[in-house]
Coordinates of C-alpha atoms (C1' of nucleotides) in Angstrom, one line a residue:
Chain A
X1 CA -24.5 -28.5 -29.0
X2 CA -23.9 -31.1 -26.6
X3 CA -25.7 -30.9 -23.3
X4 CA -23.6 -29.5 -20.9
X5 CA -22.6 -32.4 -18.1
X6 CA -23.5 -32.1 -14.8
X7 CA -19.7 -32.3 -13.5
X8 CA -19.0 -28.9 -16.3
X9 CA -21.7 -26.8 -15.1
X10 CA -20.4 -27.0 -11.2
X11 CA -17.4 -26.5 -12.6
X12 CA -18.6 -23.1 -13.9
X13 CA -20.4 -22.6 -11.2
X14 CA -17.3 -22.9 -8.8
X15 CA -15.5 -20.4 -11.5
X16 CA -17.8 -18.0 -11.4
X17 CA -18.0 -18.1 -7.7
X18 CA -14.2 -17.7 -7.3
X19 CA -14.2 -14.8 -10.0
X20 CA -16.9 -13.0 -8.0
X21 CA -14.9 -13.4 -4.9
X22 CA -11.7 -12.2 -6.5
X23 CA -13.5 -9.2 -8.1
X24 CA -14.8 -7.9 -4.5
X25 CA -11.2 -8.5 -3.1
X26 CA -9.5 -6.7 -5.6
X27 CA -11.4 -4.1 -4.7
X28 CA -11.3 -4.5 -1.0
X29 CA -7.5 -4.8 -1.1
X30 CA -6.5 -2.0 -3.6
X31 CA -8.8 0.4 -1.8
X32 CA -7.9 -0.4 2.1
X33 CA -4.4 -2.2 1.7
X34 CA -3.6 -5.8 2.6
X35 CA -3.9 -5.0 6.3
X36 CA -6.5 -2.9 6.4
X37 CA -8.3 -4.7 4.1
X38 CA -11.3 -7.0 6.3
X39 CA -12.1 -10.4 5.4
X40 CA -15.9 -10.2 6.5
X41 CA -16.3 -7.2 4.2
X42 CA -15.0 -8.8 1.2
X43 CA -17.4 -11.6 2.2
X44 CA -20.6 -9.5 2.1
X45 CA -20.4 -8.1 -0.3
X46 CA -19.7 -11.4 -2.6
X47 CA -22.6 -13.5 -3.5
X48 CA -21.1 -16.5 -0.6
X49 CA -19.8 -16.6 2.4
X50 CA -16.6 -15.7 4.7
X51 CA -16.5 -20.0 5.4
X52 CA -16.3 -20.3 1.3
X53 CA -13.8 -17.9 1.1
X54 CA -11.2 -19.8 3.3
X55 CA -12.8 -23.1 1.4
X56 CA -11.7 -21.6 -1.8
X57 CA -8.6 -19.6 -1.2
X58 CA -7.4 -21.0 2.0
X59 CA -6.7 -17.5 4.2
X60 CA -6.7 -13.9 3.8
X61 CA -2.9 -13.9 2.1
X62 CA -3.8 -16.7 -0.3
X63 CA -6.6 -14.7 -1.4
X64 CA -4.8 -11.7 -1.9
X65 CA -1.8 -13.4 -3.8
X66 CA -4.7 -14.7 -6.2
X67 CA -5.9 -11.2 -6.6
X68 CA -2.6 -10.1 -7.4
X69 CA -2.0 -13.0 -9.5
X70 CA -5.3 -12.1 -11.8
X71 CA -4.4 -8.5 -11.9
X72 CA -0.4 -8.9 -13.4
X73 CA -1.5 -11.9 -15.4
X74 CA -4.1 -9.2 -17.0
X75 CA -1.3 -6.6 -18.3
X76 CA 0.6 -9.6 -19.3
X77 CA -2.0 -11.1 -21.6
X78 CA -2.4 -6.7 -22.8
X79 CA 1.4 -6.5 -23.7
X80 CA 1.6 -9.6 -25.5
X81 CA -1.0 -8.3 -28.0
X82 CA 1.6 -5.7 -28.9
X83 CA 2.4 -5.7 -32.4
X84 CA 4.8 -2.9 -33.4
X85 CA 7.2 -4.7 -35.8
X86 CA 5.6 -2.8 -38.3
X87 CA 6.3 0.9 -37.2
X88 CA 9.3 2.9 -37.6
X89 CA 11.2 2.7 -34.5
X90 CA 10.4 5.8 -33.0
X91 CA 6.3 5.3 -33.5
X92 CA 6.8 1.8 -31.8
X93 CA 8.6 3.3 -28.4
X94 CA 5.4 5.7 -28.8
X95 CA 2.8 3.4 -29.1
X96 CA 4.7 1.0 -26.2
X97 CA 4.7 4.3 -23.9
X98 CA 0.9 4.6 -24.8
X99 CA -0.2 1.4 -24.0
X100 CA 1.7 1.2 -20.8
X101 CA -0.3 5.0 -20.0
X102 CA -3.6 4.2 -21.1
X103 CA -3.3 0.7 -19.1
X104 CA -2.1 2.3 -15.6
X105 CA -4.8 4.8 -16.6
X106 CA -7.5 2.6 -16.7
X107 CA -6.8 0.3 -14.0
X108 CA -6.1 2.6 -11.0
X109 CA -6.9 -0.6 -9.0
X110 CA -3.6 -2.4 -9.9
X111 CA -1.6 0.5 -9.5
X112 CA -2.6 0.2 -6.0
X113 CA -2.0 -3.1 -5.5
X114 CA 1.0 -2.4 -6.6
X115 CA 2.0 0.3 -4.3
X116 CA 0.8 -1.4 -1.5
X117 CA 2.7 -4.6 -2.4
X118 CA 5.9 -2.7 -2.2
X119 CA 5.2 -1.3 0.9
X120 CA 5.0 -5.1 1.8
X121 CA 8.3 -5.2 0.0
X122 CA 7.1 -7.4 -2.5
X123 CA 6.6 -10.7 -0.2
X124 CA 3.5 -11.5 -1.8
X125 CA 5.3 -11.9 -5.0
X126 CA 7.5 -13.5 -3.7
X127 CA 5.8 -16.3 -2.3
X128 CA 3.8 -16.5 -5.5
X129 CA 5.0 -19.3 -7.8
X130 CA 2.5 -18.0 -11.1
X131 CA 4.3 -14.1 -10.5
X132 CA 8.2 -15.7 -9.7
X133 CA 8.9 -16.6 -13.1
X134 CA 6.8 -14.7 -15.1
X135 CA 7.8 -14.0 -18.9
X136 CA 7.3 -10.5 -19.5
X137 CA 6.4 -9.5 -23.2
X138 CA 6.7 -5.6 -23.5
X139 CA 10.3 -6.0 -22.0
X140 CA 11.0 -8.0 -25.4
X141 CA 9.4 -6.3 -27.2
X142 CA 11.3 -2.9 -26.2
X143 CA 14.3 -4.6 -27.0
X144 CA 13.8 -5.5 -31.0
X145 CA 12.6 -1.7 -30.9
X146 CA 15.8 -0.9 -29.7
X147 CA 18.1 -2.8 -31.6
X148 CA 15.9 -1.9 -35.1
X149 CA 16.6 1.7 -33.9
X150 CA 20.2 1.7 -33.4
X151 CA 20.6 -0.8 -36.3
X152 CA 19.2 2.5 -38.4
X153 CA 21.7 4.9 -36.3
X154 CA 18.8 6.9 -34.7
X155 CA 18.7 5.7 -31.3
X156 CA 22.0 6.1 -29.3
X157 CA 23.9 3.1 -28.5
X158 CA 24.5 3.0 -24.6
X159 CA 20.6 2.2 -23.7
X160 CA 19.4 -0.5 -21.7
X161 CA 15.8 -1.8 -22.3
X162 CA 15.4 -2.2 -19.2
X163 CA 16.2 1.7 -18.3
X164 CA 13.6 2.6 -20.7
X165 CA 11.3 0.4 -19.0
X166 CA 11.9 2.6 -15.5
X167 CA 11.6 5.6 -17.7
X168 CA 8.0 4.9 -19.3
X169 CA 6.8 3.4 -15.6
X170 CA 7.8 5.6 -13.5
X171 CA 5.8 8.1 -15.8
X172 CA 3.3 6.3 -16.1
X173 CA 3.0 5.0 -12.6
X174 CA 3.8 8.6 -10.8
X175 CA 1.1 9.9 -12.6
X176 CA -1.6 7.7 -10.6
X177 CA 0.1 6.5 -7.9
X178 CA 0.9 10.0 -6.6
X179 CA -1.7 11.8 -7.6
X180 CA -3.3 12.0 -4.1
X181 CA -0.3 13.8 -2.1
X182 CA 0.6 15.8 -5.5
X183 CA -3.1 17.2 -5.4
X184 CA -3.1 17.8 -2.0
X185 CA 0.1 19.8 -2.4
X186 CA 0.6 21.2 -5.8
X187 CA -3.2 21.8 -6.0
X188 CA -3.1 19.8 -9.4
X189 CA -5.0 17.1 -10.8
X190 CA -2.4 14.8 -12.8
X191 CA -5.6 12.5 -14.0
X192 CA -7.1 16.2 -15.2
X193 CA -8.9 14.8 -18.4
X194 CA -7.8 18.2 -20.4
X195 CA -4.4 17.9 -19.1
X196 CA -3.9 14.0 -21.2
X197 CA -3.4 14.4 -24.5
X198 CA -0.3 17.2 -22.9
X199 CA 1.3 14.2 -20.5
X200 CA 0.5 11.3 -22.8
X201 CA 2.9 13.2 -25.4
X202 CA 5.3 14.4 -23.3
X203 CA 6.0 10.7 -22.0
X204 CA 6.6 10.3 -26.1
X205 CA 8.8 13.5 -26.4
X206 CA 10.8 12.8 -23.6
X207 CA 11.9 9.1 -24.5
X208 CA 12.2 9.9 -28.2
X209 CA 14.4 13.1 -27.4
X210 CA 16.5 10.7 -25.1
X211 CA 16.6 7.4 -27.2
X212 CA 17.8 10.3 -30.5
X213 CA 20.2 12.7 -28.6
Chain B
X1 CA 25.9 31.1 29.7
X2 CA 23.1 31.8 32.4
X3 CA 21.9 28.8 34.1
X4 CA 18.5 27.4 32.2
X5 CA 15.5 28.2 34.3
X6 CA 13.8 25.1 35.2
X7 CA 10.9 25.7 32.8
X8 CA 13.1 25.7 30.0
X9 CA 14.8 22.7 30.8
X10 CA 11.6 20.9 31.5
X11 CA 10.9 22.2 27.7
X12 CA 13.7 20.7 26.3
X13 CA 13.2 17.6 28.2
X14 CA 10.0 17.6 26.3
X15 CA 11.2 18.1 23.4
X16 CA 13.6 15.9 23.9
X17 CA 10.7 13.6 24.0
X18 CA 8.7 14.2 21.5
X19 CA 11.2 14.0 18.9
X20 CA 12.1 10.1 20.2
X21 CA 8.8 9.5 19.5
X22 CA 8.7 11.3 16.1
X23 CA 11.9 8.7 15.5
X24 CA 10.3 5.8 16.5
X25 CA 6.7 6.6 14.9
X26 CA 8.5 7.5 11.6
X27 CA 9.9 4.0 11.6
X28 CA 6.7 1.9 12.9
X29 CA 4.4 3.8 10.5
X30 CA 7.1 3.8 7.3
X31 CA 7.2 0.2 8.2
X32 CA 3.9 -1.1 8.3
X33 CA 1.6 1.7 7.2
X34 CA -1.1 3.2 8.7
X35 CA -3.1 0.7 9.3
X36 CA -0.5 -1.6 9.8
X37 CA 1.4 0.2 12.8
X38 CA 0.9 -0.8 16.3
X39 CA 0.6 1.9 18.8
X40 CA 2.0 -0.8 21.6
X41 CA 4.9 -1.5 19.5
X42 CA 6.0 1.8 19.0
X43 CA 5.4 3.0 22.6
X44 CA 7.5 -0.4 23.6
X45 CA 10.9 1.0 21.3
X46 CA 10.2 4.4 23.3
X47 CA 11.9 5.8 26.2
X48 CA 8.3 6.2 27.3
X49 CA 5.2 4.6 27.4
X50 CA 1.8 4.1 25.6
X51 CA -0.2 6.9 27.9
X52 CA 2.5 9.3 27.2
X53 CA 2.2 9.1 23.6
X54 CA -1.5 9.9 23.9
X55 CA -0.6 12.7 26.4
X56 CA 1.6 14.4 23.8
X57 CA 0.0 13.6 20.7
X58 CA -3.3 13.0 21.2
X59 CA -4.1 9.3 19.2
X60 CA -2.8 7.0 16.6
X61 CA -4.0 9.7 13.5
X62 CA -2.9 12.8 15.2
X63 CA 1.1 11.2 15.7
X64 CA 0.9 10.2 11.9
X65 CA 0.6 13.5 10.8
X66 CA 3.0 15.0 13.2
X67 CA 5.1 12.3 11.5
X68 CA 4.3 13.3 7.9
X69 CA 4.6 16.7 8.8
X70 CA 7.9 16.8 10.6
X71 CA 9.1 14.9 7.3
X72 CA 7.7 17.1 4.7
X73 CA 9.2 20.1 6.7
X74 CA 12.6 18.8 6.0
X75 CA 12.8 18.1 2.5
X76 CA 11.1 21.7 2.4
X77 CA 14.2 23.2 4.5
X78 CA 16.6 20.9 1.9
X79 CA 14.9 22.6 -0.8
X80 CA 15.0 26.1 0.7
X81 CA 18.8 26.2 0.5
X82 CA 19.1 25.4 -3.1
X83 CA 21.3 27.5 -4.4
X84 CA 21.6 27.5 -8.4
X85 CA 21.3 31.0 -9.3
X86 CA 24.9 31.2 -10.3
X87 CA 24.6 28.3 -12.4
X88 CA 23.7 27.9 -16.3
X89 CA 20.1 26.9 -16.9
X90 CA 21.2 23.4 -18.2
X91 CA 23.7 22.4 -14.7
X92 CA 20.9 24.0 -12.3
X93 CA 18.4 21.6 -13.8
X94 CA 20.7 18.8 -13.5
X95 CA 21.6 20.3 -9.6
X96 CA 18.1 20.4 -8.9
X97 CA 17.5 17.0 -10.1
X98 CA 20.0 15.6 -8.5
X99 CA 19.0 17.1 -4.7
X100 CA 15.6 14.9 -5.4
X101 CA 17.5 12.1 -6.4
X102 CA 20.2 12.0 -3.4
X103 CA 17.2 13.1 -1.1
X104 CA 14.9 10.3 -2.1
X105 CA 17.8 7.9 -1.8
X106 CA 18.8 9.0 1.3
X107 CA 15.3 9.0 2.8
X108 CA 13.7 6.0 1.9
X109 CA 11.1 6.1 4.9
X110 CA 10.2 9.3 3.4
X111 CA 9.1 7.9 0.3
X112 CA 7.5 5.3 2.0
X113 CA 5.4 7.6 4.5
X114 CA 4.2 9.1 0.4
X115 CA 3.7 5.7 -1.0
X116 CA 1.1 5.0 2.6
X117 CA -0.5 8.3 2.3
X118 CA -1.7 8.2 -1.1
X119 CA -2.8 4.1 -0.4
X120 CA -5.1 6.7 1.8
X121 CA -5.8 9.2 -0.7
X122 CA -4.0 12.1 1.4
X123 CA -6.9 12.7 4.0
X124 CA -4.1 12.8 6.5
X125 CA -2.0 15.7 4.6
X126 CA -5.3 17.4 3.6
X127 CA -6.1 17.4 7.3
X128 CA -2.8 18.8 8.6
X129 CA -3.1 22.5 8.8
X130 CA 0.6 22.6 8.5
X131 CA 0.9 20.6 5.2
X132 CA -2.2 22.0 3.5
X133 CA -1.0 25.5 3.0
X134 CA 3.1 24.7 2.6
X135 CA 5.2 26.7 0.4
X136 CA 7.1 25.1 -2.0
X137 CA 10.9 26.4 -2.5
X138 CA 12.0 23.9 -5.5
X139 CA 8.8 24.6 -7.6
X140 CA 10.0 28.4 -7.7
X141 CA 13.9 27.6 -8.1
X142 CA 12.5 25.3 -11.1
X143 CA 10.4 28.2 -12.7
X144 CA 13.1 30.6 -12.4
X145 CA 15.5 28.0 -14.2
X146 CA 13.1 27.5 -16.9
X147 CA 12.9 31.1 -17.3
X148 CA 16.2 31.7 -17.4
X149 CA 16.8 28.9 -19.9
X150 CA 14.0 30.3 -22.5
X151 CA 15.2 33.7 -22.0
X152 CA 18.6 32.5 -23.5
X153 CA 16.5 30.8 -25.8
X154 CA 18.2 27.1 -25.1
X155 CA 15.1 25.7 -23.4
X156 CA 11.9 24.7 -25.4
X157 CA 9.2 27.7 -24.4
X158 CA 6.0 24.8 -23.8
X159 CA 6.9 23.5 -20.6
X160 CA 5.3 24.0 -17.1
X161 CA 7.5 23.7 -14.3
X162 CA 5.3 21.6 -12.7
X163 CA 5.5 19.2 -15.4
X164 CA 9.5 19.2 -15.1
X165 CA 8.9 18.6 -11.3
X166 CA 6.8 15.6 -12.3
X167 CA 9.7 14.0 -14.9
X168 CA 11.8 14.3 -12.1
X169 CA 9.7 13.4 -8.8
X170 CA 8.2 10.3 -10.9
X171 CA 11.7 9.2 -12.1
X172 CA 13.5 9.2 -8.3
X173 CA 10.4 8.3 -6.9
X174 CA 9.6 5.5 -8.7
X175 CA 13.6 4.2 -8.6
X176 CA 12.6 3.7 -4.4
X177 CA 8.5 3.2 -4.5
X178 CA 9.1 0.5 -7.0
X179 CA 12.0 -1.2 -5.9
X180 CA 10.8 -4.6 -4.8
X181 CA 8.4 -5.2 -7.1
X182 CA 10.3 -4.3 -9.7
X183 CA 13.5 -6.4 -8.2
X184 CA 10.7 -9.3 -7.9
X185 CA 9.8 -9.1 -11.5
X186 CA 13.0 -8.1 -13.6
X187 CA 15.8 -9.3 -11.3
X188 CA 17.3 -6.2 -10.9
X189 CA 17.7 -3.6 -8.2
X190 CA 17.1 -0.4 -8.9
X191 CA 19.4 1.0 -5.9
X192 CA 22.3 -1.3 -7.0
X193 CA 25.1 1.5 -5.8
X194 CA 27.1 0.0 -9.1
X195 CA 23.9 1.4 -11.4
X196 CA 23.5 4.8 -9.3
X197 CA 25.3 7.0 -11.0
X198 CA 24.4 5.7 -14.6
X199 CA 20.6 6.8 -13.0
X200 CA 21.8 10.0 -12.0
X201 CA 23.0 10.9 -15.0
X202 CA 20.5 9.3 -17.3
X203 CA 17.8 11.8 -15.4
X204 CA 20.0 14.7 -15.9
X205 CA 20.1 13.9 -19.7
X206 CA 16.7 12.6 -20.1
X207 CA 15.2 16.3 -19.1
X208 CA 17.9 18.3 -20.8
X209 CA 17.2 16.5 -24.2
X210 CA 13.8 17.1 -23.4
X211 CA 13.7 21.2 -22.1
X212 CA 16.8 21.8 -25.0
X213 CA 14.9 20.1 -27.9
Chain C
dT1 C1' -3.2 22.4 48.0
dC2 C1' -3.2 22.5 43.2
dC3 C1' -2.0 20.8 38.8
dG4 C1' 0.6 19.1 35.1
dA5 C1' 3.0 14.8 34.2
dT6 C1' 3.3 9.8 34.5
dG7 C1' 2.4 4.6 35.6
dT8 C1' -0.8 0.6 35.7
dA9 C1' -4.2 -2.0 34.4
dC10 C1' -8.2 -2.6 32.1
dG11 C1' -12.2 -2.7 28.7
dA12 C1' -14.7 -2.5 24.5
dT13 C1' -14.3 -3.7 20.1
dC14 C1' -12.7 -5.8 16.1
dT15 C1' -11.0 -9.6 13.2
dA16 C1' -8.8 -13.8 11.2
dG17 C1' -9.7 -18.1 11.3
dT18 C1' -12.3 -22.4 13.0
dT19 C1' -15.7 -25.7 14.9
dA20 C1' -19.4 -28.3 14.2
dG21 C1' -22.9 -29.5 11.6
dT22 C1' -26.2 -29.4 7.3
dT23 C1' -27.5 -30.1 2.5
dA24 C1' -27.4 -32.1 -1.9
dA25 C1' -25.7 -34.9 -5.5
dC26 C1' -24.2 -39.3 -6.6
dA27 C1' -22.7 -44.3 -6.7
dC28 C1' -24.1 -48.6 -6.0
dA29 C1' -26.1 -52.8 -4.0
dA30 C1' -30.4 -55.2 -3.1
Chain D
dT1 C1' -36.8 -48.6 -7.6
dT2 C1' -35.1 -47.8 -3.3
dG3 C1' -32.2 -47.6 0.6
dT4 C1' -27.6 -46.4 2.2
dG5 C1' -23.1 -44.7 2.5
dT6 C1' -19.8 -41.2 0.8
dT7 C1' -18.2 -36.9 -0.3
dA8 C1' -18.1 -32.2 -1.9
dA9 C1' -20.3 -27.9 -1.1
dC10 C1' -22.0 -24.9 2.0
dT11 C1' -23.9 -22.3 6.6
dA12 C1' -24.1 -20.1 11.1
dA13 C1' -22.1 -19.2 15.2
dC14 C1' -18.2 -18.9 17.9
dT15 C1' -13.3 -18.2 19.7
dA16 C1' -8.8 -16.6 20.8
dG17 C1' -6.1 -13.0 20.5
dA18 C1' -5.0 -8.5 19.3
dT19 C1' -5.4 -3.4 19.6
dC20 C1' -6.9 1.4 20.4
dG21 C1' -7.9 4.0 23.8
dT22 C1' -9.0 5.2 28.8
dA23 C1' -10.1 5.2 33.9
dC24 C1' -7.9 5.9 37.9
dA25 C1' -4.2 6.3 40.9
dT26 C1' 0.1 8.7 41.9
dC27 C1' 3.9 11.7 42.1
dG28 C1' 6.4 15.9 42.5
dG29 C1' 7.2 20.7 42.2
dA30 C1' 5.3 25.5 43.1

DNA sequence: TCCGATGTACGATCTAGTTAGTTAACACAA
DNA sequence: TTGTGTTAACTAACTAGATCGTACATCGGA
């Protein structure tokens, strides 16, 4: 192995820096919101300081459109490892659903972020030009399934992939984005560990009963 | 009519009052969140001022959940009047559906004030006496459906009403939580008045093929 | 005179962002 | 080798403005 130059190491250095920063804000901003959210928290609880975070990211927004950035770039990288070309069409809309749950399920931070970038009305987005035109692989994906399935005549003919998108998310995102006022109200736990192996198949159920009626 | 003693009129004028400032809160704290909503700004849109608001209400918390709980009281009063008795299982979970779905539409500040309070993880609703213990008139229109339907033996016997109130709270939800991310990401918007009945329908048929299956 | 209702102005605190300066690595000429 | 200038990386302390809440005065009816 070669030794590692000087310029490569600071380099990772710097990386390691900016990942540690964007680790603590994601967490900052997914637990207290964009405005409530405080820069010199996020700061001291990072390994630098409040100065190198407006060295590195520029402002408070910057650093919380590279948070989001991170987080959507992380499910995109998840989705494209789909491979379902090999199932019947009704196990691949199964396993798609069950990806999309078990993801939202284990990253109740991005769900946050984002809940509380709508409440911004997606701005952040907006202004983001990785997250404009991002390609999104499960959306694709969905759509082969959905052609191999009404190619075959089991899946009805007037479904948009899209729609089924909306119907798996909302699901999925309900389920954890809610789950505080539903609690609070219904006295229910929708994250209840004994209750998941009931919701995860009922997501299935539901979008196969649809996609075959 | 007897003339109003001055007492009562002093009560309405109070009233009178109050409920501007419900308005006004509603919109500020929909708008910008908790944290995000500016006491000034919403005494400034008033027909009163900042010291009034902490007269009547106490502080910035207490308002919010007299906001929260004026509008959970009226989708509760919406629900109360459901009527479907007279209806067959399968059109009075399609009626019930559809009174989420127009309500949701109609009230997107409503869904907001959800979205804000679960970025707080309910502390607000689980400190409002008035929210903690609130009866809930859908949840028992749904389980008499569902009985009804099973009784007839048209609707699958495994499902929890609370579960059907989920598919259907997660699926209007989501259609106005969702909106601008989702708008930001796919291109399309989800309250397109073109698309809205297509949703309406899809929902009905997504938990019929679902309860009849 | 009493007391609830209301107006005005202020203060204590918080917070995003900046100013001004330091340190350390390096390039290069003498 | 050593001195010197340059630049990126970094630190600590500060500021300007915002924001919740309040102290204090006043008003008006009973």
């Amino acid at each position: 192995m070669a030794a590692p130059s000087a310029d490569a190491e600071r380099q990772r250095d710097k990386d390691r820096t900016r990942a540690d920063i964007l680790d603590v804000a994601t967490r900052e901003f997914a637990d207290k919101g964009y405005t409530g959210a405080r820069v010199d928290e996020i700061a001291e609880r990072t390994s630098t300081t409040k100065r190198m975070i407006y060295y590195y990211f520029g402002g408070k927004e910057q650093l919380y459109i590279a948070v989001l950035e991170r987080a959507y770039l992380a499910i995109r990288a998840l989705e494209a490892e789909l491979d379902v070309e090999h199932l019947e069409p009704e196990d691949a809309i199964r396993r798609l659903a069950e990806l999309t749950f078990d993801h939202h399920e284990a990253h109740p931070d991005f769900i946050r972020l984002v809940s509380i970038e709508n409440i911004h009305r997606a701005e952040h987005i907006a202004r983001s030009e990785v997250l404009a035109g991002l390609a999104n692989p499960a959306l694709d994906c969905l759509t082969q399934i959905l052609e191999r399935g009404r190619a075959a005549g089991r899946f009805r003919t007037d479904v948009d992939p899209l729609d089924v998108h909306i119907a798996i998310s909302s699901f999925c995102v309900f389920r954890l984005a809610n789950r505080h006022t539903f609690a609070a109200i219904f006295g229910r736990d929708m994250l209840d560990p004994a209750r998941r192996e009931h919701y995860r198949r009922m997501l299935g159920d539901m979008l196969i009963d649809y996609l075959t009626s």
